[in-house]
Amino acid sequence: MTSGQPGTGNARPTPTGADTESQPATTAAAGAPTQPARTSDKPAAETTAAQPPAGDGGPTGTDSTAKGTDASKDSEPAKDSGTVDGAVKGNGASKDSGATKGGGAAKDSESAKGAKADGADGTDKADSEAKPVGPERWEAFASAPEPRPSVFSRAGRPVGRFLIHEWTLAALGALALAVLMTWPTLRYPRYTLPQDYWDPSLQAWQMAWSGHILLADPARLWQSNTFFPELWSFAFSDTLLGYAPAGMLGSGPEDAVLRYNIMFVLAHALATLGAYALARQLGAGRIGAAVAGVSYTYAPWLLAQAGHLHVLSNGGIPLALAMLARGHGWSLRHGYRPERRHDGWVYAGWLVAAWQLSLGFGIGLPFAYFLAGGVLIAAVLFFARRLRTGRAVPFGRRLFAADVLGGVLFAGVGLLMAFPFFKVTELHPYAERTIGDISLFSPPASGFVTAPGESRIWGGLHEGARAALPWHPEMTLLPGFVLYALAAGGLLFSVWRLRHRLLLLAGVLLTMAFAMGTRFFDGTFTYVPLFEHLPGWSGLRTPGRLMLWTTLLLGLLAAGAVTALTDRVRELTAQRIPSWPGPWLRMATLLPLLLVTVEGLNTTPHPVVPTQPAAMRSAEGPLLVLPSNQSLDQHVMLWSTSGFPDVVNGGSGFTPRQLDDVRRVSQSFPDQTSVDYLRTLGVRTVVLLRGQVAGTPWEINIDAPVESLGISRQEVGEAVVYRL
């Protein structure tokens, strides 16, 4: 009986006796046994060709064959014994077989392959005529190689991933919403200002002055060109110093107005993004976080603050808190997760917090005390947990160093910013607030459900309620009825734990009590202790602005409720068969966001800024512009951005007594007494605006002769310029 060698047409006799004992066990492949080649079965010519030369130091033909036979046991059997490759692999002559490795001579192995290939084809060929059997025969059946991407494709992939990233979309969405919700701020950004043109003119000058002086003479930062010759005049009100880089671009009143309007829109965008980031870090979903961001930025009560950029510039507060929570690996929903710690986020959080503080103490001071209290409470809870569990809770030296260095930076910025204000209090002790001043701006409880007149939805309906408030611009504190409803729902149905919901509710009630100032049991247990004992707190005259914290906490409660709703809708749509209502249910989860946005619509006016008089463009300082009062002087400050000459005029949270004296004495200008007094102060130029003298003493004196006073008089446009 004969058996055929796989892959060949040559029949061979079945070995018996000694031959049977020396034959290795065969390996089945695809149902057919594969026999290794034996030296005794091959013709003499093939045996000679397969044996390496003696000078190579390789094994003899018999040893090579034996090793090849052993290797065939370890090699994987060929799956297709009918192919040439199957035969070659089955005979243990492949590159990976033990024969090649054991022989140590690649050339001899190739010769053996050639001989077997010839045998497989049924022909006897010389070693020099053998054709190797390689993978090139099967290349036609292989898949086409993937094309190498071009330089533009490789560069476009990360750009595309960046553009569709959640935070990119969140930032662009916040910016687009800010443009729409503040419209028409950017319609005529060089000529109009939101709300009114008094405080915005002052703040436009502040940004322009800080940017100008930091480039020209940083040592003179706090000695501004206004309120001449007062010292530390830049600290007479919140400075918006953090916007100084923007103030370095452009010059003159029109650029100052343009800069203000751009920062006004960006402040809204940053507030939305910051609150969104905080809610997301604490564990809210995307839609819930969007509700928190929009409600925090466009709460109806903030519409009355549209003329106070230092109040609207509050986005650094939630953004810094989000970064600090991210760096410490903590969230409201998941608690403390040490594996998520990252000191880089901690440094970033403290930097943002320091920048927020540099914008002003009106919003920054409560934030500073909140951070100090938060650090203290976190440290106490950390060590209490360590004592309770008896285990060292992971924290790390790098995180500790980041907190120490970041805290020192934040405190350093605060002290540097506070020093000029303490100097102002020392030089002008009458500028310090009293409890009586606080009482004038303390809102009653009805203010929490009363909207300002700028609210498109509630403004007209609440006109009667506003009339009952003593000072409604600072007492209409409605955060939104939709927000109230969502927060109330968040107490019952939320992704936050019950204790966290109760803590958020306690925070809401506590901040409301503080926002009422002296109206909550005369402030005996809330505002008055802070006013009397906390450094700097006596400079905050408007308690109602603490409503900012109430709004943020209400937004977090609402975010928990909306996130729970979206999670439940996702579960329902996944279980329904068929799932056709799914898209409609998911769209319904956007309803809270839509309602919060609609409630934030406004009717904020955008008056045209008074044009700079031609006389102000060339007048040399120090100069005095008449008439002078709190409102008109803020325009003069804006006009002085053309060259920043020293001007006696100025408007701020308080009026220096010297400026009061100037206004009183100059009412009879031009006369000898007023001229001598102004010369004593160092004033060299007086600009009298014809368009503003109606009903004032200057209406009669503006055309009076001045030769006997030793001064000159010149008509420049709509103004009269006197040179002393």
XYZ file of C-alpha atoms in Angstrom:
724
model
C 0.000 0.000 0.000
C 1.342 3.377 -0.895
C 0.704 6.827 0.524
C 1.066 10.093 -1.379
C 3.172 12.917 0.004
C 1.058 16.020 0.429
C 1.447 18.522 -2.288
C 3.325 16.122 -4.690
C 2.453 13.610 -7.367
C 5.031 11.005 -6.243
C 3.778 7.879 -4.513
C 6.046 6.312 -1.911
C 5.994 2.824 -0.284
C 4.738 2.627 3.273
C 7.715 2.094 5.616
C 7.837 -1.063 7.728
C 9.983 -2.432 10.512
C 12.853 -0.161 11.420
C 11.619 2.437 9.042
C 8.339 2.580 10.933
C 10.023 3.129 14.269
C 12.202 5.929 12.925
C 9.247 7.757 11.304
C 7.880 10.613 13.467
C 4.246 11.008 14.323
C 2.302 12.774 11.628
C 0.246 15.869 12.174
C -3.188 16.164 10.672
C -3.922 19.267 8.702
C -7.279 19.805 7.071
C -8.073 16.117 7.524
C -4.977 14.785 5.696
C -1.751 13.604 7.419
C 1.460 15.368 6.584
C 4.663 13.297 6.532
C 8.058 14.864 6.989
C 10.632 14.152 4.292
C 13.286 11.523 5.102
C 16.802 11.541 3.782
C 16.611 7.902 2.735
C 13.535 8.615 0.593
C 15.172 11.382 -1.433
C 17.297 10.860 -4.491
C 21.011 11.126 -4.032
C 21.207 14.380 -5.911
C 18.628 16.035 -3.630
C 20.328 14.693 -0.529
C 23.627 16.069 -1.647
C 22.107 19.424 -2.498
C 20.395 19.714 0.882
C 23.587 18.913 2.811
C 25.613 22.011 3.743
C 29.250 22.288 2.846
C 31.707 20.948 5.344
C 33.452 24.268 5.662
C 30.272 26.023 6.901
C 30.386 24.292 10.224
C 26.692 23.355 9.878
C 25.138 20.001 10.653
C 25.250 17.073 8.307
C 22.337 16.166 6.126
C 21.160 13.497 8.507
C 21.278 15.819 11.538
C 19.541 18.559 9.623
C 16.780 16.251 8.601
C 16.388 14.972 12.117
C 16.124 18.490 13.488
C 13.701 19.363 10.785
C 11.631 16.374 11.802
C 11.642 17.534 15.423
C 10.717 21.016 14.339
C 7.715 19.711 12.479
C 6.281 18.604 15.796
C 6.436 22.142 17.200
C 5.352 23.976 14.096
C 1.670 24.724 13.492
C 0.242 22.284 10.933
C -0.614 23.650 7.552
C -4.320 24.284 7.184
C -4.364 23.562 3.470
C -2.264 20.459 2.742
C -3.066 20.616 -0.918
C -1.060 23.786 -1.504
C 2.635 24.218 -1.965
C 2.830 26.342 1.196
C 1.133 23.642 3.167
C 3.679 21.135 1.940
C 6.589 23.364 2.719
C 5.292 24.171 6.205
C 4.450 20.546 6.847
C 7.989 19.485 6.006
C 9.367 21.873 8.605
C 11.381 23.884 6.069
C 9.810 27.298 6.564
C 11.772 30.187 7.932
C 10.122 29.843 11.308
C 10.750 26.078 11.568
C 13.246 24.460 13.865
C 15.283 23.211 10.886
C 16.289 26.694 9.876
C 16.978 27.772 13.442
C 18.823 24.575 14.297
C 20.895 24.520 11.121
C 22.233 28.026 11.625
C 22.728 28.504 7.835
C 20.059 30.493 5.970
C 21.521 29.688 2.543
C 21.331 25.944 3.110
C 17.730 26.306 4.228
C 16.897 28.168 1.040
C 18.517 25.351 -0.969
C 16.379 22.835 0.863
C 13.291 24.831 0.075
C 14.190 24.867 -3.573
C 14.648 21.148 -3.682
C 11.286 20.529 -2.041
C 9.588 22.974 -4.319
C 10.972 21.105 -7.317
C 9.750 17.854 -5.890
C 6.359 19.348 -5.356
C 6.131 20.300 -8.999
C 6.963 16.752 -10.006
C 10.261 17.640 -11.700
C 13.874 17.124 -10.720
C 15.808 20.350 -11.038
C 19.261 21.391 -10.007
C 19.721 23.589 -6.938
C 20.718 26.526 -9.119
C 17.471 26.267 -11.085
C 15.147 26.165 -8.013
C 12.577 28.964 -7.783
C 11.653 30.093 -4.242
C 8.076 29.830 -3.170
C 7.301 33.096 -1.317
C 4.357 35.231 -0.323
C 4.508 37.189 -3.587
C 2.255 34.562 -5.181
C -0.593 35.608 -2.871
C -0.094 39.367 -2.914
C -2.895 39.722 -5.448
C -5.343 38.398 -2.863
C -4.208 40.795 -0.118
C -6.171 43.942 0.728
C -4.950 47.196 -0.759
C -2.572 49.114 1.546
C -4.083 52.074 3.329
C -3.072 55.309 1.574
C -0.697 57.496 3.520
C -2.486 60.658 4.672
C -1.238 63.978 3.398
C 0.211 66.710 5.574
C -3.095 68.582 5.481
C -5.028 65.475 6.509
C -2.716 64.806 9.429
C -2.974 68.431 10.554
C -6.737 68.534 10.028
C -7.558 65.589 12.271
C -6.556 67.223 15.577
C -8.150 70.467 14.438
C -11.381 68.629 13.701
C -11.301 66.876 17.059
C -10.721 70.218 18.745
C -13.631 71.870 16.937
C -16.124 69.183 17.942
C -14.865 68.900 21.521
C -17.418 69.607 24.237
C -15.534 72.583 25.652
C -14.994 74.152 22.249
C -18.703 73.885 21.513
C -19.532 75.190 24.988
C -17.267 78.224 24.543
C -18.609 79.017 21.075
C -22.191 78.521 22.247
C -21.649 80.822 25.236
C -20.149 83.484 22.968
C -22.941 83.266 20.396
C -25.576 83.426 23.131
C -23.841 86.449 24.681
C -23.946 88.327 21.384
C -27.646 87.573 20.953
C -28.712 88.246 24.536
C -26.834 91.577 24.747
C -27.898 92.796 21.313
C -27.679 95.579 20.107
C -24.455 96.150 22.073
C -22.319 95.200 19.073
C -24.495 96.976 16.524
C -22.815 100.359 17.014
C -20.010 99.448 19.423
C -18.039 102.680 18.977
C -20.900 105.074 19.689
C -23.347 103.486 22.176
C -23.120 102.055 25.683
C -25.519 99.632 27.406
C -27.888 100.855 30.136
C -26.610 104.462 30.370
C -23.508 106.524 29.589
C -22.434 107.459 33.133
C -20.923 104.491 34.967
C -20.013 102.770 31.668
C -18.046 105.909 30.685
C -16.179 105.699 33.992
C -15.382 102.027 33.487
C -14.341 102.564 29.885
C -11.855 105.148 31.187
C -10.618 102.718 33.861
C -9.685 100.085 31.290
C -8.059 102.681 29.049
C -6.049 104.228 31.908
C -4.715 100.933 33.298
C -3.609 99.742 29.867
C -2.020 103.103 28.998
C -0.130 103.655 32.253
C 1.186 100.098 32.544
C 2.895 100.626 29.206
C 4.030 104.211 29.851
C 4.809 104.434 33.603
C 3.635 101.494 35.774
C 4.777 103.199 38.989
C 2.064 105.815 38.484
C -0.785 103.327 38.163
C -2.703 104.445 41.248
C -2.058 108.161 40.654
C -4.474 108.596 37.775
C -4.928 111.629 35.551
C -8.337 112.397 37.115
C -9.250 114.077 40.430
C -6.120 116.233 40.085
C -4.228 116.822 42.387
C -5.548 113.968 44.580
C -3.323 110.976 45.389
C -4.351 107.319 44.930
C -7.258 108.494 42.778
C -7.414 105.262 40.757
C -8.562 103.495 43.945
C -11.609 105.731 44.425
C -13.742 102.930 42.936
C -13.374 99.363 41.630
C -10.653 99.420 39.017
C -11.283 96.545 36.547
C -7.502 96.166 36.607
C -7.767 92.628 35.254
C -8.862 94.102 31.909
C -5.647 96.117 31.570
C -4.330 93.955 28.666
C -7.379 94.992 26.640
C -6.714 98.619 27.581
C -3.327 98.430 25.873
C -5.042 98.256 22.484
C -6.311 101.448 20.845
C -6.487 105.032 22.062
C -9.056 107.765 22.411
C -12.725 107.794 23.472
C -14.096 105.801 20.536
C -11.643 102.962 21.077
C -12.432 103.071 24.793
C -16.160 102.671 24.068
C -15.474 99.865 21.594
C -13.277 98.114 24.142
C -15.950 98.419 26.805
C -18.655 96.907 24.599
C -16.453 93.979 23.608
C -15.588 93.223 27.212
C -19.255 93.628 28.145
C -20.205 90.807 25.757
C -17.223 88.647 26.704
C -18.082 89.009 30.397
C -21.478 87.429 29.725
C -19.887 84.619 27.718
C -17.327 83.874 30.439
C -20.018 83.809 33.135
C -22.037 81.259 31.151
C -18.997 79.104 30.439
C -17.788 79.291 34.038
C -21.103 78.211 35.566
C -21.407 75.470 32.924
C -17.932 74.179 33.812
C -18.718 74.191 37.531
C -21.964 72.270 37.086
C -20.264 69.729 34.817
C -17.415 69.216 37.266
C -19.868 68.666 40.100
C -21.586 65.941 38.079
C -24.418 67.530 36.081
C -25.204 66.535 32.520
C -24.708 68.827 29.543
C -28.256 70.177 29.427
C -28.383 70.599 33.198
C -25.056 72.428 33.164
C -26.316 74.665 30.360
C -29.344 75.569 32.488
C -27.000 76.491 35.354
C -24.824 78.606 33.054
C -27.652 80.518 31.399
C -29.587 81.105 34.627
C -26.444 82.386 36.355
C -25.610 84.863 33.598
C -29.024 86.084 32.446
C -30.972 86.134 35.705
C -33.506 89.004 35.519
C -32.026 90.834 38.526
C -28.697 91.215 36.694
C -30.413 93.244 33.973
C -30.526 96.169 36.412
C -26.709 95.867 36.680
C -26.100 96.253 32.947
C -24.310 99.548 33.590
C -21.938 97.979 36.133
C -19.353 95.929 34.306
C -17.527 95.123 37.546
C -20.686 93.312 38.743
C -21.291 91.497 35.466
C -17.641 90.393 35.319
C -18.265 87.435 37.621
C -17.422 84.476 35.378
C -14.090 83.922 37.099
C -15.883 82.850 40.287
C -17.517 79.609 39.040
C -14.665 78.948 36.618
C -12.050 79.095 39.389
C -14.193 76.871 41.609
C -14.564 74.353 38.779
C -10.804 74.259 38.178
C -10.008 73.868 41.866
C -12.562 71.061 42.228
C -11.159 69.368 39.119
C -7.595 69.613 40.389
C -8.533 68.096 43.731
C -10.488 65.263 42.106
C -13.743 66.210 43.811
C -17.295 66.415 42.558
C -20.670 66.691 44.229
C -21.974 63.553 42.562
C -18.962 61.249 42.986
C -17.168 62.683 45.995
C -13.403 62.641 46.396
C -11.558 60.551 43.811
C -7.800 60.690 44.452
C -6.932 59.177 41.079
C -8.310 62.270 39.354
C -6.080 64.766 41.167
C -4.034 67.126 38.996
C -1.961 69.972 40.383
C -2.029 71.827 37.044
C -5.749 72.497 37.415
C -5.150 73.728 40.959
C -2.623 76.295 39.759
C -5.018 77.378 37.002
C -7.866 77.720 39.497
C -5.878 79.980 41.820
C -4.708 82.101 38.877
C -8.276 82.614 37.673
C -9.348 83.428 41.231
C -6.579 86.047 41.517
C -7.621 87.544 38.179
C -11.226 87.729 39.342
C -10.126 89.546 42.490
C -8.190 92.070 40.393
C -11.423 93.181 38.713
C -12.688 94.711 41.930
C -13.582 94.057 45.548
C -17.301 94.652 45.095
C -17.630 91.079 43.810
C -14.155 89.807 44.620
C -14.140 90.386 48.390
C -17.036 87.974 49.178
C -15.366 85.515 46.816
C -12.095 85.796 48.740
C -13.822 85.107 52.048
C -15.712 82.197 50.484
C -12.429 80.647 49.317
C -10.863 81.146 52.734
C -13.840 79.503 54.423
C -13.891 76.703 51.868
C -10.212 75.901 52.410
C -10.726 75.841 56.181
C -13.795 73.569 56.006
C -12.112 71.226 53.503
C -9.049 70.887 55.746
C -11.192 70.112 58.788
C -13.232 67.489 56.917
C -10.072 65.961 55.456
C -8.432 65.412 58.817
C -11.720 64.357 60.436
C -12.110 61.628 57.853
C -8.546 60.547 58.441
C -9.130 60.242 62.190
C -12.448 58.455 61.723
C -11.160 55.834 59.279
C -7.673 55.532 60.746
C -6.170 55.621 57.255
C -4.132 58.248 55.493
C -6.373 59.799 52.871
C -4.390 60.347 49.629
C -3.560 63.963 48.923
C 0.055 64.307 47.816
C 2.860 66.792 48.210
C 2.431 68.242 44.722
C -1.200 69.077 45.375
C -0.313 70.547 48.743
C 2.430 72.669 47.168
C 0.006 73.854 44.474
C -2.518 74.931 47.095
C 0.114 76.721 49.155
C 1.675 78.549 46.207
C -1.701 79.322 44.639
C -3.098 80.571 47.926
C -0.041 82.782 48.473
C -0.445 84.215 44.968
C -4.126 84.900 45.546
C -3.454 86.516 48.929
C -0.605 88.556 47.474
C -2.802 89.968 44.723
C -5.455 90.769 47.299
C -3.022 92.621 49.556
C -1.489 94.589 46.685
C -4.956 95.571 45.527
C -6.127 96.432 49.051
C -3.202 98.678 49.978
C -4.298 101.657 47.796
C -7.851 101.372 49.119
C -6.602 101.490 52.692
C -4.592 104.590 51.778
C -7.734 106.207 50.372
C -9.597 105.433 53.596
C -6.747 106.941 55.562
C -6.684 110.142 53.488
C -10.467 110.377 53.192
C -12.015 108.820 56.315
C -15.438 110.179 55.339
C -15.378 107.811 52.356
C -15.898 104.793 54.610
C -19.441 103.398 54.674
C -21.650 103.347 57.715
C -24.521 101.103 58.782
C -26.835 103.939 57.781
C -25.457 103.814 54.217
C -26.003 100.059 54.120
C -29.604 100.475 55.276
C -30.382 102.756 52.318
C -29.519 99.964 49.867
C -30.829 96.953 51.829
C -33.709 95.322 49.907
C -36.864 93.929 51.518
C -38.033 90.341 51.029
C -40.392 91.479 48.234
C -37.333 92.284 46.142
C -36.705 88.562 45.573
C -39.874 88.314 43.474
C -39.611 91.700 41.745
C -37.988 92.107 38.342
C -36.245 95.248 37.049
C -37.748 97.356 34.308
C -35.226 95.993 31.785
C -36.821 92.519 31.899
C -38.740 91.929 28.683
C -41.000 89.316 30.291
C -41.660 90.738 33.761
C -40.608 94.387 33.553
C -44.006 95.851 32.724
C -45.920 93.517 35.037
C -43.801 94.481 38.059
C -43.940 98.229 37.617
C -46.124 98.704 40.698
C -43.932 96.479 42.848
C -40.835 98.426 41.830
C -42.489 101.711 42.795
C -42.815 100.438 46.359
C -39.056 99.863 46.664
C -36.915 102.746 48.027
C -34.086 102.221 45.493
C -35.272 99.732 42.909
C -32.066 99.481 40.784
C -30.394 97.653 43.688
C -33.493 96.023 45.170
C -35.128 94.166 42.277
C -33.524 90.785 42.922
C -35.670 88.269 41.028
C -33.411 85.414 39.837
C -36.219 84.016 37.696
C -39.487 82.222 38.385
C -38.429 79.361 36.116
C -35.240 79.024 38.120
C -37.221 78.987 41.354
C -39.423 76.190 39.987
C -36.514 74.098 38.704
C -34.638 74.504 41.993
C -37.726 73.469 43.945
C -38.033 70.413 41.735
C -34.366 69.710 42.362
C -35.105 69.298 46.062
C -37.369 66.342 45.269
C -35.958 64.847 42.075
C -32.246 65.212 41.446
C -28.975 63.437 40.784
C -27.502 65.068 43.890
C -27.663 63.204 47.168
C -30.232 64.336 49.699
C -27.668 65.859 52.048
C -26.155 67.830 49.178
C -29.571 69.161 48.201
C -30.191 70.250 51.762
C -26.795 71.952 51.889
C -27.553 73.825 48.653
C -30.931 74.876 50.045
C -29.264 76.112 53.246
C -26.821 78.101 51.131
C -29.675 79.680 49.177
C -31.495 80.774 52.320
C -28.320 82.013 54.005
C -27.188 84.125 51.046
C -30.677 85.592 50.729
C -30.542 86.621 54.376
C -27.177 88.313 53.847
C -28.416 89.984 50.644
C -31.177 91.680 52.649
C -28.550 93.597 54.629
C -30.143 95.287 57.605
C -33.672 94.242 56.561
C -33.241 90.733 58.037
C -33.673 91.248 61.808
C -31.717 94.492 61.417
C -28.754 92.475 60.187
C -27.824 91.616 63.765
C -26.989 87.987 62.990
C -26.014 88.337 59.324
C -24.649 91.464 57.682
C -23.725 93.632 60.680
C -21.144 91.190 62.176
C -19.446 90.991 58.788
C -19.543 94.761 58.442
C -17.954 95.279 61.847
C -15.355 92.500 61.964
C -14.254 91.458 58.469
C -11.568 93.702 56.920
C -12.824 95.531 53.864
C -16.463 94.514 54.265
C -17.411 98.025 55.313
C -16.660 99.182 51.772
C -19.560 97.140 50.341
C -22.591 99.412 50.343
C -24.977 97.270 48.260
C -25.849 93.990 50.044
C -28.220 92.981 47.237
C -25.288 92.048 45.002
C -24.738 88.991 47.186
C -27.694 87.656 45.205
C -25.018 86.451 42.809
C -24.299 83.536 45.141
C -27.983 82.778 45.581
C -28.386 82.575 41.816
C -25.417 80.218 41.464
C -26.723 77.851 44.142
C -30.219 77.875 42.655
C -28.666 77.055 39.288
C -26.868 74.026 40.749
C -30.118 72.756 42.277
C -31.829 73.203 38.912
C -28.952 71.437 37.135
C -29.426 68.396 39.363
C -33.137 68.226 38.519
C -32.638 68.666 34.773
C -29.856 66.060 34.739
C -32.095 63.559 36.504
C -34.815 64.291 33.943
C -32.505 63.794 30.958
C -31.134 60.558 32.430
C -34.664 59.229 32.914
C -35.674 60.184 29.381
C -32.596 58.419 28.029
C -33.587 55.250 29.865
C -37.168 55.409 28.620
C -36.195 55.963 25.000
C -33.746 53.061 25.156
C -36.457 50.686 26.417
C -39.267 51.642 24.035
C -40.039 49.446 21.027
C -40.525 51.070 18.604
C -38.427 54.066 19.641
C -40.156 56.684 17.479
C -41.115 58.967 20.418
C -37.449 59.040 21.473
C -36.380 62.157 19.550
C -39.420 64.082 20.785
C -38.739 63.106 24.386
C -35.107 64.156 24.080
C -36.150 67.472 22.585
C -38.505 67.973 25.520
C -35.504 67.974 27.865
C -34.414 71.239 26.215
C -37.564 72.982 27.430
C -36.075 74.084 30.801
C -33.090 75.609 29.009
C -35.383 77.423 26.589
C -37.562 78.814 29.378
C -34.573 80.044 31.400
C -33.187 81.758 28.301
C -36.484 83.433 27.448
C -36.851 84.749 31.002
C -33.470 86.446 30.605
C -34.506 88.521 27.574
C -34.019 92.241 28.109
C -34.980 95.686 26.865
C -31.732 97.354 27.947
C -31.359 100.780 26.316
C -28.193 101.710 24.440
C -27.842 105.506 24.468
C -25.363 107.306 22.248
C -22.222 108.454 24.048
C -21.744 112.265 24.125
C -19.225 113.342 21.523
C -15.834 114.484 22.720
C -15.524 118.310 22.469
C -12.879 119.489 20.033
C -11.322 121.554 22.822
C -10.563 118.370 24.798
C -8.417 116.977 21.994
C -5.815 119.723 22.219
C -6.235 121.179 25.722
C -3.165 121.070 27.922
C -3.416 119.950 31.510
C -3.897 120.308 34.304
C -7.363 121.433 33.261
C -10.872 121.859 34.650
C -14.005 121.237 32.598
C -17.120 123.195 33.567
C -19.883 122.506 34.501
C -18.631 119.854 36.923
C -20.831 117.278 38.662
C -20.875 113.516 39.248
C -22.564 112.661 35.943
C -20.784 115.066 33.599
C -17.382 114.371 35.110
C -17.623 110.720 34.091
C -17.883 111.899 30.493
C -14.855 114.118 31.027
C -12.921 111.098 32.260
C -13.776 109.257 29.045
C -12.839 112.265 26.901
C -9.475 112.506 28.652
C -8.375 109.215 27.082
C -6.978 111.340 24.228
C -3.518 111.828 25.681
C -4.607 111.485 29.336
C -3.991 115.072 30.464
C -4.406 115.766 34.184
C -7.974 116.872 34.888
C -9.573 118.091 38.104
C -12.868 116.391 37.217
C -13.759 112.911 38.343
C -16.674 110.662 39.310
C -16.583 107.693 41.679
C -18.311 106.109 44.644
C -17.520 109.165 46.747
C -16.561 112.795 46.110
C -13.316 114.175 47.628
C -13.818 117.358 49.601
C -11.304 119.203 47.492
C -13.367 118.539 44.383
C -16.416 119.804 46.262
C -14.494 123.020 46.993
C -13.498 123.382 43.340
C -17.098 123.008 42.192
C -18.286 125.543 44.748
C -15.599 128.177 44.054
C -15.709 127.810 40.266
C -19.430 128.623 40.057
C -18.430 132.293 39.786
C -15.746 131.634 37.160
C -14.339 133.706 35.576
C -13.600 136.033 38.492
C -10.480 136.866 40.465
C -11.268 134.572 43.409
C -11.844 131.472 41.282
C -8.860 132.196 39.055
C -6.517 132.587 42.024
C -7.845 129.420 43.644
C -7.401 127.361 40.474
C -3.887 128.719 39.994
C -3.074 127.630 43.538
C -4.127 124.064 42.661
C -1.962 124.151 39.553
C -4.783 124.371 37.007
C -3.644 125.983 33.752
C -6.686 125.515 31.478
C -10.450 125.795 31.962
C -12.854 124.451 29.337
C -16.428 125.787 29.562
C -18.968 123.752 27.563
C -21.650 125.973 25.994
C -24.075 123.087 25.561
C -24.175 122.436 29.317
C -24.465 125.970 30.780
C -28.234 126.393 30.503
C -29.668 127.168 33.935
C -26.227 127.604 35.535
C -24.313 130.763 36.633
C -22.033 130.386 33.592
C -24.955 131.084 31.267
C -24.428 134.790 32.036
C -20.663 134.860 32.573
C -19.581 132.820 29.581
C -19.176 135.897 27.333
C -17.857 138.278 30.021
C -14.509 140.020 29.279
C -11.456 138.530 31.037
C -8.603 140.931 30.164
C -8.488 142.373 33.690
C -8.006 138.872 35.171
C -4.729 138.206 33.369
C -6.121 135.197 31.474
C -6.888 134.542 27.809
C -10.101 133.349 26.215
C -10.585 131.386 22.972
C -13.582 129.858 21.199
C -12.898 126.232 20.165
C -15.915 124.582 18.607
C -18.808 124.462 21.107
C -16.551 125.330 24.041
C -14.700 128.333 25.444
C -11.108 127.691 26.485
C -9.517 129.869 29.197
C -5.779 129.770 29.766
C -4.816 130.905 33.257
